[in-house]
PDB file of C-alpha atoms in Angstrom:
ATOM      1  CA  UNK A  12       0.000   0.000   0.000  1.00 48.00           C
ATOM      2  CA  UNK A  13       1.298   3.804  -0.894  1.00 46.00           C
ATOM      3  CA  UNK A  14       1.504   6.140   1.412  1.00 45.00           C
ATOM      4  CA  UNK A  15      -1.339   8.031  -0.842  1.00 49.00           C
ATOM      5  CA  UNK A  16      -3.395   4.907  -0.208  1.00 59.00           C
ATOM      6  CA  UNK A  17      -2.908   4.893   3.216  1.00 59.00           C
ATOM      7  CA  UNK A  18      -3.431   9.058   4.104  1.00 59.00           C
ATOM      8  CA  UNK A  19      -7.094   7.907   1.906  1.00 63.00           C
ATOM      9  CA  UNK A  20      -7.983   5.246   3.868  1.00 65.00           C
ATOM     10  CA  UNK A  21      -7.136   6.727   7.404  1.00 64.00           C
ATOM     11  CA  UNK A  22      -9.607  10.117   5.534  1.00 61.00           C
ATOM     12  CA  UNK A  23     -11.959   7.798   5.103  1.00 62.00           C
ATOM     13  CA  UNK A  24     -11.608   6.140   8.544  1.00 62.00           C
ATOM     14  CA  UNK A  25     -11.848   9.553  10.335  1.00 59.00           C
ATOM     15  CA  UNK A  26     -15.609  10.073   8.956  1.00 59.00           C
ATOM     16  CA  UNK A  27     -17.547   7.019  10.470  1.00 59.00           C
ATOM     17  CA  UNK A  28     -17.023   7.941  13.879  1.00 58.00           C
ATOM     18  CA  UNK A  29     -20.247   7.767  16.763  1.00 58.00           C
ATOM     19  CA  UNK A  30     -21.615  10.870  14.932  1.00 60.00           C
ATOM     20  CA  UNK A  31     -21.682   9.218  11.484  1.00 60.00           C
ATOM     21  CA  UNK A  32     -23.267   5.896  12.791  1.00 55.00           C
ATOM     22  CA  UNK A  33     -25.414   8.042  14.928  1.00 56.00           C
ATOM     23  CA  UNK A  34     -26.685   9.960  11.993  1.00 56.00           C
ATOM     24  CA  UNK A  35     -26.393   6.633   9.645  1.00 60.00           C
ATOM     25  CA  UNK A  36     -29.338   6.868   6.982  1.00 64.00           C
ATOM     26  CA  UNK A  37     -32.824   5.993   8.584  1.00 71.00           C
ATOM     27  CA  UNK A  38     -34.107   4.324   5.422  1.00 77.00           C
ATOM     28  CA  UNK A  39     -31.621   1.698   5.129  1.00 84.00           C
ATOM     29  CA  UNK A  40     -33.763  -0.865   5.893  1.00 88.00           C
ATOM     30  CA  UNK A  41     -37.045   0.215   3.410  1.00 88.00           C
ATOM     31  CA  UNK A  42     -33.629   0.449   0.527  1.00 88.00           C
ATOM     32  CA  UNK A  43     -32.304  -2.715   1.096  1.00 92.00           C
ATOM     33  CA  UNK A  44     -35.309  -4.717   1.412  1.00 93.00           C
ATOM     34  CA  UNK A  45     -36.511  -4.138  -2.260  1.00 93.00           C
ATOM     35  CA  UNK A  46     -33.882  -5.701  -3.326  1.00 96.00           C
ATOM     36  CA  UNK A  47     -34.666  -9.076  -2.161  1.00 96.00           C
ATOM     37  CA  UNK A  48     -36.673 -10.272  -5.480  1.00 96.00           C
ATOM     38  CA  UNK A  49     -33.025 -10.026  -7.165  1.00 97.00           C
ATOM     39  CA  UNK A  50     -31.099 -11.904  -4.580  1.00 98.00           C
ATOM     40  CA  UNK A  51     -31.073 -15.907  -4.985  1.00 97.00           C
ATOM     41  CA  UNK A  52     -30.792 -17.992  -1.669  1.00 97.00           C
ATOM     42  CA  UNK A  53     -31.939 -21.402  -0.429  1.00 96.00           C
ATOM     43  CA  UNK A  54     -31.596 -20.953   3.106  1.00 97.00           C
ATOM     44  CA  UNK A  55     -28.408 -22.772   3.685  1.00 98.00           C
ATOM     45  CA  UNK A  56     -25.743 -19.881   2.379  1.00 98.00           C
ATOM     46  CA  UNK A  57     -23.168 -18.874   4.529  1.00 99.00           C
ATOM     47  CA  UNK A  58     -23.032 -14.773   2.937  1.00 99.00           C
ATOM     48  CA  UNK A  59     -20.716 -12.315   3.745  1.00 99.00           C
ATOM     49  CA  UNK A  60     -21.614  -8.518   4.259  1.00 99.00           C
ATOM     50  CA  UNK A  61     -18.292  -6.338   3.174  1.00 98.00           C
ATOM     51  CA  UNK A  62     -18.696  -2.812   5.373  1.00 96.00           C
ATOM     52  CA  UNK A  63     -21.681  -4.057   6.990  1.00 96.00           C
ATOM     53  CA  UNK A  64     -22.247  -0.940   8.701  1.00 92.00           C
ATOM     54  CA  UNK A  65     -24.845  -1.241  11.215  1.00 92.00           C
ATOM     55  CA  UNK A  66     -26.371  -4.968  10.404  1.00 95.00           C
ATOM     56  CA  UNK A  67     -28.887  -3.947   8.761  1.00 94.00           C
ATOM     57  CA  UNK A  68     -29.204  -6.149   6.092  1.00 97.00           C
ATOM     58  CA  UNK A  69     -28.662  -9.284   8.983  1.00 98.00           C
ATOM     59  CA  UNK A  70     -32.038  -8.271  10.110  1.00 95.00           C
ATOM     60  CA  UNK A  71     -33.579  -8.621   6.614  1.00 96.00           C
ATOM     61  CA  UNK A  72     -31.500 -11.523   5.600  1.00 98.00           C
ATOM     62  CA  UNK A  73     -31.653 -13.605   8.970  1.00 97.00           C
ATOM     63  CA  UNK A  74     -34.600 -15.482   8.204  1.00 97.00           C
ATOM     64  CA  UNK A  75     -33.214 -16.611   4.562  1.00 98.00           C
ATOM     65  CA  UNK A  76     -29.682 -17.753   5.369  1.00 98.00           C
ATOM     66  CA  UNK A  77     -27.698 -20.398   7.263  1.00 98.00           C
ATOM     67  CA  UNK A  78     -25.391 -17.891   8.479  1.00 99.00           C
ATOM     68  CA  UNK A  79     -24.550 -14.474   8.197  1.00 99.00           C
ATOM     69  CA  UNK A  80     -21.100 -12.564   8.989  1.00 99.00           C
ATOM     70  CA  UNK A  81     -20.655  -9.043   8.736  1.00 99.00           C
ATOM     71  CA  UNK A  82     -17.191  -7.298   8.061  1.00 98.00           C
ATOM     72  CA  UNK A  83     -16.461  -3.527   8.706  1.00 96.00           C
ATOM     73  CA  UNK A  84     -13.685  -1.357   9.908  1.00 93.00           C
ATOM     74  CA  UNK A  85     -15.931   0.923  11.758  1.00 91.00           C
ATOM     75  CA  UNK A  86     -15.670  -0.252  15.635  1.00 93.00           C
ATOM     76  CA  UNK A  87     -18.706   2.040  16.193  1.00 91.00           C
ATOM     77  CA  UNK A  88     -20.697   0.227  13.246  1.00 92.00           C
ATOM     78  CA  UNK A  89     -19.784  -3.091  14.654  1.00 96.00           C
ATOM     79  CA  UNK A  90     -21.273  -1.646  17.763  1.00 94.00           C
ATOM     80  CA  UNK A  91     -24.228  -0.863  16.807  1.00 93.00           C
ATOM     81  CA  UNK A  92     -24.715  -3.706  14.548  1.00 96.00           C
ATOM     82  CA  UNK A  93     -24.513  -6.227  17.500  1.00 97.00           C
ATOM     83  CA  UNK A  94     -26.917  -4.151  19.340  1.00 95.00           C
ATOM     84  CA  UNK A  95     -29.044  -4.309  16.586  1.00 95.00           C
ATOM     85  CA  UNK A  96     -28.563  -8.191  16.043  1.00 97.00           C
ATOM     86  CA  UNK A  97     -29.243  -8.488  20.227  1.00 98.00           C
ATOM     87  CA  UNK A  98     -32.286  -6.431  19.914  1.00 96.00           C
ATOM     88  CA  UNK A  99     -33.912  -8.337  17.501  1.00 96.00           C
ATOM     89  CA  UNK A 100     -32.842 -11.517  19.401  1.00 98.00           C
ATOM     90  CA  UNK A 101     -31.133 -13.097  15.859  1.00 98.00           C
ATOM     91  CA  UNK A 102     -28.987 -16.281  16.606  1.00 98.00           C
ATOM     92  CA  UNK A 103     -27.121 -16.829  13.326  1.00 98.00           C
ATOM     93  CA  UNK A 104     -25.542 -13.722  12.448  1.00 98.00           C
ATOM     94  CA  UNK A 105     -21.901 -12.424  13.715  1.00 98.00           C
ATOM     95  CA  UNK A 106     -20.180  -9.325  13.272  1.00 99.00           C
ATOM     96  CA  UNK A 107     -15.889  -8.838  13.442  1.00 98.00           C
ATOM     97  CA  UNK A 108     -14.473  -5.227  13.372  1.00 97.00           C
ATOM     98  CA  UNK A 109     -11.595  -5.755  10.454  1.00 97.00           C
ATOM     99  CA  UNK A 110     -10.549  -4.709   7.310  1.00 97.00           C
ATOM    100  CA  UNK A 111     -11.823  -6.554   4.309  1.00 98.00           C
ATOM    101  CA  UNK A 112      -8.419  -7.719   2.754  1.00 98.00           C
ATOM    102  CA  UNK A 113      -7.173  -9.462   5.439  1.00 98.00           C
ATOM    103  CA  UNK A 114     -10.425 -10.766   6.873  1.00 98.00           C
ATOM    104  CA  UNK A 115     -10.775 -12.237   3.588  1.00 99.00           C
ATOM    105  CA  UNK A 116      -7.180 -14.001   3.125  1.00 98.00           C
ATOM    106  CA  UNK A 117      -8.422 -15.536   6.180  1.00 98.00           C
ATOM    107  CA  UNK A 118     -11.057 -16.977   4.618  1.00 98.00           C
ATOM    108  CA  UNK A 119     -10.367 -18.277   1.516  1.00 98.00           C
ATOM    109  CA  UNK A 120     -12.834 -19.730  -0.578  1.00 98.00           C
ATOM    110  CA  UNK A 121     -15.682 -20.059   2.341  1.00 98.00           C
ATOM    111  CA  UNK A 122     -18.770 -17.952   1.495  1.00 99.00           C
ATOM    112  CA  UNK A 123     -21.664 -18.487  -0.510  1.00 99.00           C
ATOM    113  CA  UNK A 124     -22.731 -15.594  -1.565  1.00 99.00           C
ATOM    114  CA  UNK A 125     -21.335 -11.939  -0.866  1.00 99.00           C
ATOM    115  CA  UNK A 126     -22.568  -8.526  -0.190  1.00 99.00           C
ATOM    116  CA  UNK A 127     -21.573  -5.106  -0.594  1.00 98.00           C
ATOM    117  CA  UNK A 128     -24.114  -2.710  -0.414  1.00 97.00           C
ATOM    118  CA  UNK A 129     -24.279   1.380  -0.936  1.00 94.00           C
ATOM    119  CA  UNK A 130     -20.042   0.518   0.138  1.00 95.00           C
ATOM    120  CA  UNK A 131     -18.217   1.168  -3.438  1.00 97.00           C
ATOM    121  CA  UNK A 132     -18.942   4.944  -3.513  1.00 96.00           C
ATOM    122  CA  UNK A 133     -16.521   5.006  -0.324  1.00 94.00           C
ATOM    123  CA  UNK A 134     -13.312   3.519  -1.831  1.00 96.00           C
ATOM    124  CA  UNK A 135     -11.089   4.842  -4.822  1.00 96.00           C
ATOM    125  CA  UNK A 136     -10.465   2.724  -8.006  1.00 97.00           C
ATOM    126  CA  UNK A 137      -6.848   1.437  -5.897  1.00 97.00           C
ATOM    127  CA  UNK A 138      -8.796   0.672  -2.820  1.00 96.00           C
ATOM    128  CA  UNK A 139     -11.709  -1.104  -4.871  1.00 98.00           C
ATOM    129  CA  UNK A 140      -9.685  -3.461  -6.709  1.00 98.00           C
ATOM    130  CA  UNK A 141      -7.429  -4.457  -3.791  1.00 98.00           C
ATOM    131  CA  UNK A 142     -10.729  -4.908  -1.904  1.00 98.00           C
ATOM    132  CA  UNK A 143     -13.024  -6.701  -4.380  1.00 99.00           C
ATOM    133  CA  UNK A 144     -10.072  -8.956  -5.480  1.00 99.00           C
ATOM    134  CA  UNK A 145      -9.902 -10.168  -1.490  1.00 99.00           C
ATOM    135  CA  UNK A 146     -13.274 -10.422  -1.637  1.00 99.00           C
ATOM    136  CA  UNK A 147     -13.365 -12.843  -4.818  1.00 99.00           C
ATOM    137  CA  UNK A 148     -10.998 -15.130  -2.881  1.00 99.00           C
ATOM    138  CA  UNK A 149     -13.345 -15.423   0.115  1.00 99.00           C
ATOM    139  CA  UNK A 150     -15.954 -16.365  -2.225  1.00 99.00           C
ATOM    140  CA  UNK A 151     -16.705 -19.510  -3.177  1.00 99.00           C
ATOM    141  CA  UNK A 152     -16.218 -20.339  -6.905  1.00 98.00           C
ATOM    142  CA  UNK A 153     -19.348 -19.494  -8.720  1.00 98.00           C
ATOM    143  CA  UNK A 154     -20.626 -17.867  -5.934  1.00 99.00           C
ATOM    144  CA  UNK A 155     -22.864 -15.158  -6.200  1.00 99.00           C
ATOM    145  CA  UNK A 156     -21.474 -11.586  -5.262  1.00 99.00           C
ATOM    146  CA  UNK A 157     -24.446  -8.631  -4.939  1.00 99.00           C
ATOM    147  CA  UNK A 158     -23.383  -4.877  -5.203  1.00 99.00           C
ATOM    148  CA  UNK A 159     -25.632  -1.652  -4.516  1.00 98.00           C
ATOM    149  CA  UNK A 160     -24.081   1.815  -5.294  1.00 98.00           C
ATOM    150  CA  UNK A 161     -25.859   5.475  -6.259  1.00 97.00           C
ATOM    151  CA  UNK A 162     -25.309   5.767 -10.423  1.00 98.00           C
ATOM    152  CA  UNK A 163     -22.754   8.326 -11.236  1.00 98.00           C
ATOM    153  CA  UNK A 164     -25.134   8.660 -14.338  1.00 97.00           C
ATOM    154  CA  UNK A 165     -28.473   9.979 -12.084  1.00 97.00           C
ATOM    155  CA  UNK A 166     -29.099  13.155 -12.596  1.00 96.00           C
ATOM    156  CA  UNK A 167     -28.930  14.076  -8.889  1.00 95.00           C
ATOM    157  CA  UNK A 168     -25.265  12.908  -8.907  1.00 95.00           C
ATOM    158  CA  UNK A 169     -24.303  14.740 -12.041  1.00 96.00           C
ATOM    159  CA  UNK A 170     -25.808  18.279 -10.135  1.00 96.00           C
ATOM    160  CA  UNK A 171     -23.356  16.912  -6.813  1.00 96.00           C
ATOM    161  CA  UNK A 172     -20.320  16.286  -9.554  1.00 94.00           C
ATOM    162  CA  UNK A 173     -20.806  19.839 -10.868  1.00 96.00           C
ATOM    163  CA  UNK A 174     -21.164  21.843  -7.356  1.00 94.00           C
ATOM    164  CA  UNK A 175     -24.910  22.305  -7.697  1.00 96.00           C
ATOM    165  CA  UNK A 176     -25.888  19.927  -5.014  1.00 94.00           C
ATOM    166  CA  UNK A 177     -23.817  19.770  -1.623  1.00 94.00           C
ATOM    167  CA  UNK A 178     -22.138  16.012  -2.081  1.00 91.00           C
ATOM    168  CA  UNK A 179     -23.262  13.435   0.324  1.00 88.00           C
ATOM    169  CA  UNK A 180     -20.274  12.932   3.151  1.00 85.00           C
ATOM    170  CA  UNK A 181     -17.484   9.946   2.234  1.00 88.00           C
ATOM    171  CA  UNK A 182     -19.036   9.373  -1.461  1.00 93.00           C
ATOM    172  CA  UNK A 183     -15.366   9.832  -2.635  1.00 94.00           C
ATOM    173  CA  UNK A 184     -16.003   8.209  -5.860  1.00 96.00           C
ATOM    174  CA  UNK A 185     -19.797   7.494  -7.501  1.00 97.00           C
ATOM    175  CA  UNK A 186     -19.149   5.255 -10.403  1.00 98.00           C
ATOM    176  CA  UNK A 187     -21.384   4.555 -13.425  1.00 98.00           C
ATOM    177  CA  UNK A 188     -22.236   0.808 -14.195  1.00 98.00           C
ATOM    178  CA  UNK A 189     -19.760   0.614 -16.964  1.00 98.00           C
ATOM    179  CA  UNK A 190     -16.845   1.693 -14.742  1.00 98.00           C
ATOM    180  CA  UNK A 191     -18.419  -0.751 -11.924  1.00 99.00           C
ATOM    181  CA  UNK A 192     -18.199  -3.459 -14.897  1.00 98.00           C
ATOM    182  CA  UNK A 193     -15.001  -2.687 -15.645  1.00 98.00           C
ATOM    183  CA  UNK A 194     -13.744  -3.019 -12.357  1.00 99.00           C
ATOM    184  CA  UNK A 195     -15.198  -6.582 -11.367  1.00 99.00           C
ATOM    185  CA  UNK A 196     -13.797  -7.884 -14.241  1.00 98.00           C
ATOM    186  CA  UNK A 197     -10.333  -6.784 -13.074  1.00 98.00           C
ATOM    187  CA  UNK A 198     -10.996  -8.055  -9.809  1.00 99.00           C
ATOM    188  CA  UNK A 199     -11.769 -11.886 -11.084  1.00 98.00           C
ATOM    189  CA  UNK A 200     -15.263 -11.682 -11.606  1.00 99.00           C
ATOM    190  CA  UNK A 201     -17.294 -12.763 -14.671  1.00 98.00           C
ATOM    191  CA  UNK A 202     -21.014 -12.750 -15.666  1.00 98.00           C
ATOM    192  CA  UNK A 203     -21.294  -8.919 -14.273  1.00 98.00           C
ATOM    193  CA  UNK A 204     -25.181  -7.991 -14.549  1.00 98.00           C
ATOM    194  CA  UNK A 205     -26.658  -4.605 -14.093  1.00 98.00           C
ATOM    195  CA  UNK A 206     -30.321  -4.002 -13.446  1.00 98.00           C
ATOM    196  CA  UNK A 207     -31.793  -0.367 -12.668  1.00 97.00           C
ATOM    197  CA  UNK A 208     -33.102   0.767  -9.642  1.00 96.00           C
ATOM    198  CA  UNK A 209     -35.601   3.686  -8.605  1.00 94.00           C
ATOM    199  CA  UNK A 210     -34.748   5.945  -5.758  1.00 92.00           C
ATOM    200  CA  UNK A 211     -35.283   4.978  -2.776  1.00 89.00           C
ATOM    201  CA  UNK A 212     -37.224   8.114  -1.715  1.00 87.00           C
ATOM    202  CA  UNK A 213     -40.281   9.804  -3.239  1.00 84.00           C
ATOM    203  CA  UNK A 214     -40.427  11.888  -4.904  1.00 86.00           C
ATOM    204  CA  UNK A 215     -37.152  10.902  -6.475  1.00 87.00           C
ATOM    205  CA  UNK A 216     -38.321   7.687  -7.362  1.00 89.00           C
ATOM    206  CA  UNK A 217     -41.122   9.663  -9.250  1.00 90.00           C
ATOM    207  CA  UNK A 218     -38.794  10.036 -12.144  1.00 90.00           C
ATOM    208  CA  UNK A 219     -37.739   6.266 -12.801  1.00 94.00           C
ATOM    209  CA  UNK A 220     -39.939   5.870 -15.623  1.00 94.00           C
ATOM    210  CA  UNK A 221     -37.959   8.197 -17.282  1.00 93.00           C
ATOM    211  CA  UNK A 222     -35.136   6.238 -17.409  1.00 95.00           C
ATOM    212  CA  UNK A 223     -36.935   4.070 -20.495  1.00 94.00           C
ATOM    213  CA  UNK A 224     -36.897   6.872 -22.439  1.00 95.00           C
ATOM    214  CA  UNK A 225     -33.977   6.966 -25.475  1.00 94.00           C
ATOM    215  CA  UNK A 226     -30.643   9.229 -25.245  1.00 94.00           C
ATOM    216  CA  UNK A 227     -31.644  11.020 -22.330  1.00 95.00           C
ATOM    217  CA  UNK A 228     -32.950   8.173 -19.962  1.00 95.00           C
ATOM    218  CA  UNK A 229     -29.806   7.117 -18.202  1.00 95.00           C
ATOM    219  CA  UNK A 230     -30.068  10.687 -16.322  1.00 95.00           C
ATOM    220  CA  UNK A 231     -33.360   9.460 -14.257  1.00 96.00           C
ATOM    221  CA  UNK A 232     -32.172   5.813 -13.406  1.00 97.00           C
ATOM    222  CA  UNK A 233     -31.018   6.851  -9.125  1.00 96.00           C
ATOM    223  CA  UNK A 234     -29.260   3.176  -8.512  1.00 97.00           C
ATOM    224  CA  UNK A 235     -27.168   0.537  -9.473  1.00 98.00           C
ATOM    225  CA  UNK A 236     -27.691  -3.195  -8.441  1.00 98.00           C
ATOM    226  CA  UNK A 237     -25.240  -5.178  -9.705  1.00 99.00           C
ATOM    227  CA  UNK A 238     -24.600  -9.377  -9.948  1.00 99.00           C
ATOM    228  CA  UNK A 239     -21.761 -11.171 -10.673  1.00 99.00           C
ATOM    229  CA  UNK A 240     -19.989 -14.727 -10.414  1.00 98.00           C
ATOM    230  CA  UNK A 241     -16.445 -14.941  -8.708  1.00 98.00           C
TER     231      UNK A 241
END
């Protein structure tokens, strides 16, 4: 790792403090749940969160997997995510305060399907690849990987890019779903799907419909939900 890597990461570090988790987005759970029609398990996964954050997605997922383990750096995320887990009195779901690489070169080749949701906006192209090639290698082969991200193409984002809009804290690099493509592929991964998602807030979400529309309809599509095979 550079030293430019590492004065990045310990930025990055510096913003999900107490106040951040504190603050941490009320409608995570309402965002992540609509994506369950897209995600394929049979109850006896073993699935990996990557910058869990505060569990949330434990609490939806509990009831669908054999086990769950959630990964982030934040000590007050892993906090709050066990307090979360304890308070909705869910047995098969653990949390360990790490970083991603090495947690994952110490578990090669173990999960069955991974997750890393509304994370990739947080890392630079450097930090995703070392991150999302770990990942690949704590994945089983064939094993389903799920990504969720804002699209650098939404309109929204284009007004934060240009200074319009005030840019939403540690969203150091919003991607579009070519670049997110681009980047799996690098990273090991193959079969790299992309399906559309509407805001997750209305009115924004008012304007998906949009997105069907030719030459000017990847301005109104708000999210990215990406699959793809390690």
């Amino acid at each position: 790792m550079t030293y430019v890597d590492r004065d990045r990461e310990d930025a990055l570090r510096a913003i999900y403090d107490e106040r951040y988790v504190d603050e941490y987005d009320p409608h995570a759970v309402g965002r992540i749940r609509r994506m369950l029609p897209f995600i394929e398990l049979s109850g006896r996964e073993v699935v990996a969160d990557l910058a869990c954050g505060n569990g949330v997605l434990l609490e939806i997922l509990s009831p669908l997997v054999r086990q769950y383990v959630g990964v982030d750096f934040s000590d007050a995320f892993v906090r709050a995510a066990e307090r979360r887990r304890d308070a909705h009195h869910i047995r098969n779901g653990a949390f360990h305060c790490a970083d991603i690489v090495p947690f994952c070169a110490r578990h090669p080749n173990e999960f069955d399907a991974g997750f890393a949701l509304d994370f990739s906006e947080h890392i630079y192209d450097e930090q995703f690849l070392r991150i999302f090639r770990a990942i690949h290698g704590a994945l089983k082969p064939g094993a389903r990987l799920y990504l969720h991200t804002p699209n650098r193409d939404y309109f929204m984002e284009r007004l934060r890019e240009w200074g319009v809009l005030r840019q939403i804290e540690g969203h150091v690099a919003v991607r579009d779903a070519q670049r997110h493509q681009a980047l799996l592929a690098e990273c090991g991964f193959a079969d790299v799907q992309v399906r559309y998602l509407p805001h997750y807030l209305y009115p924004a979400s008012a304007f998906h419909f949009l997105g069907a529309l030719p030459l000017v309809g990847r301005y109104f599509r708000a999210r990215l939900f990406l699959t793809a095979r390690a």
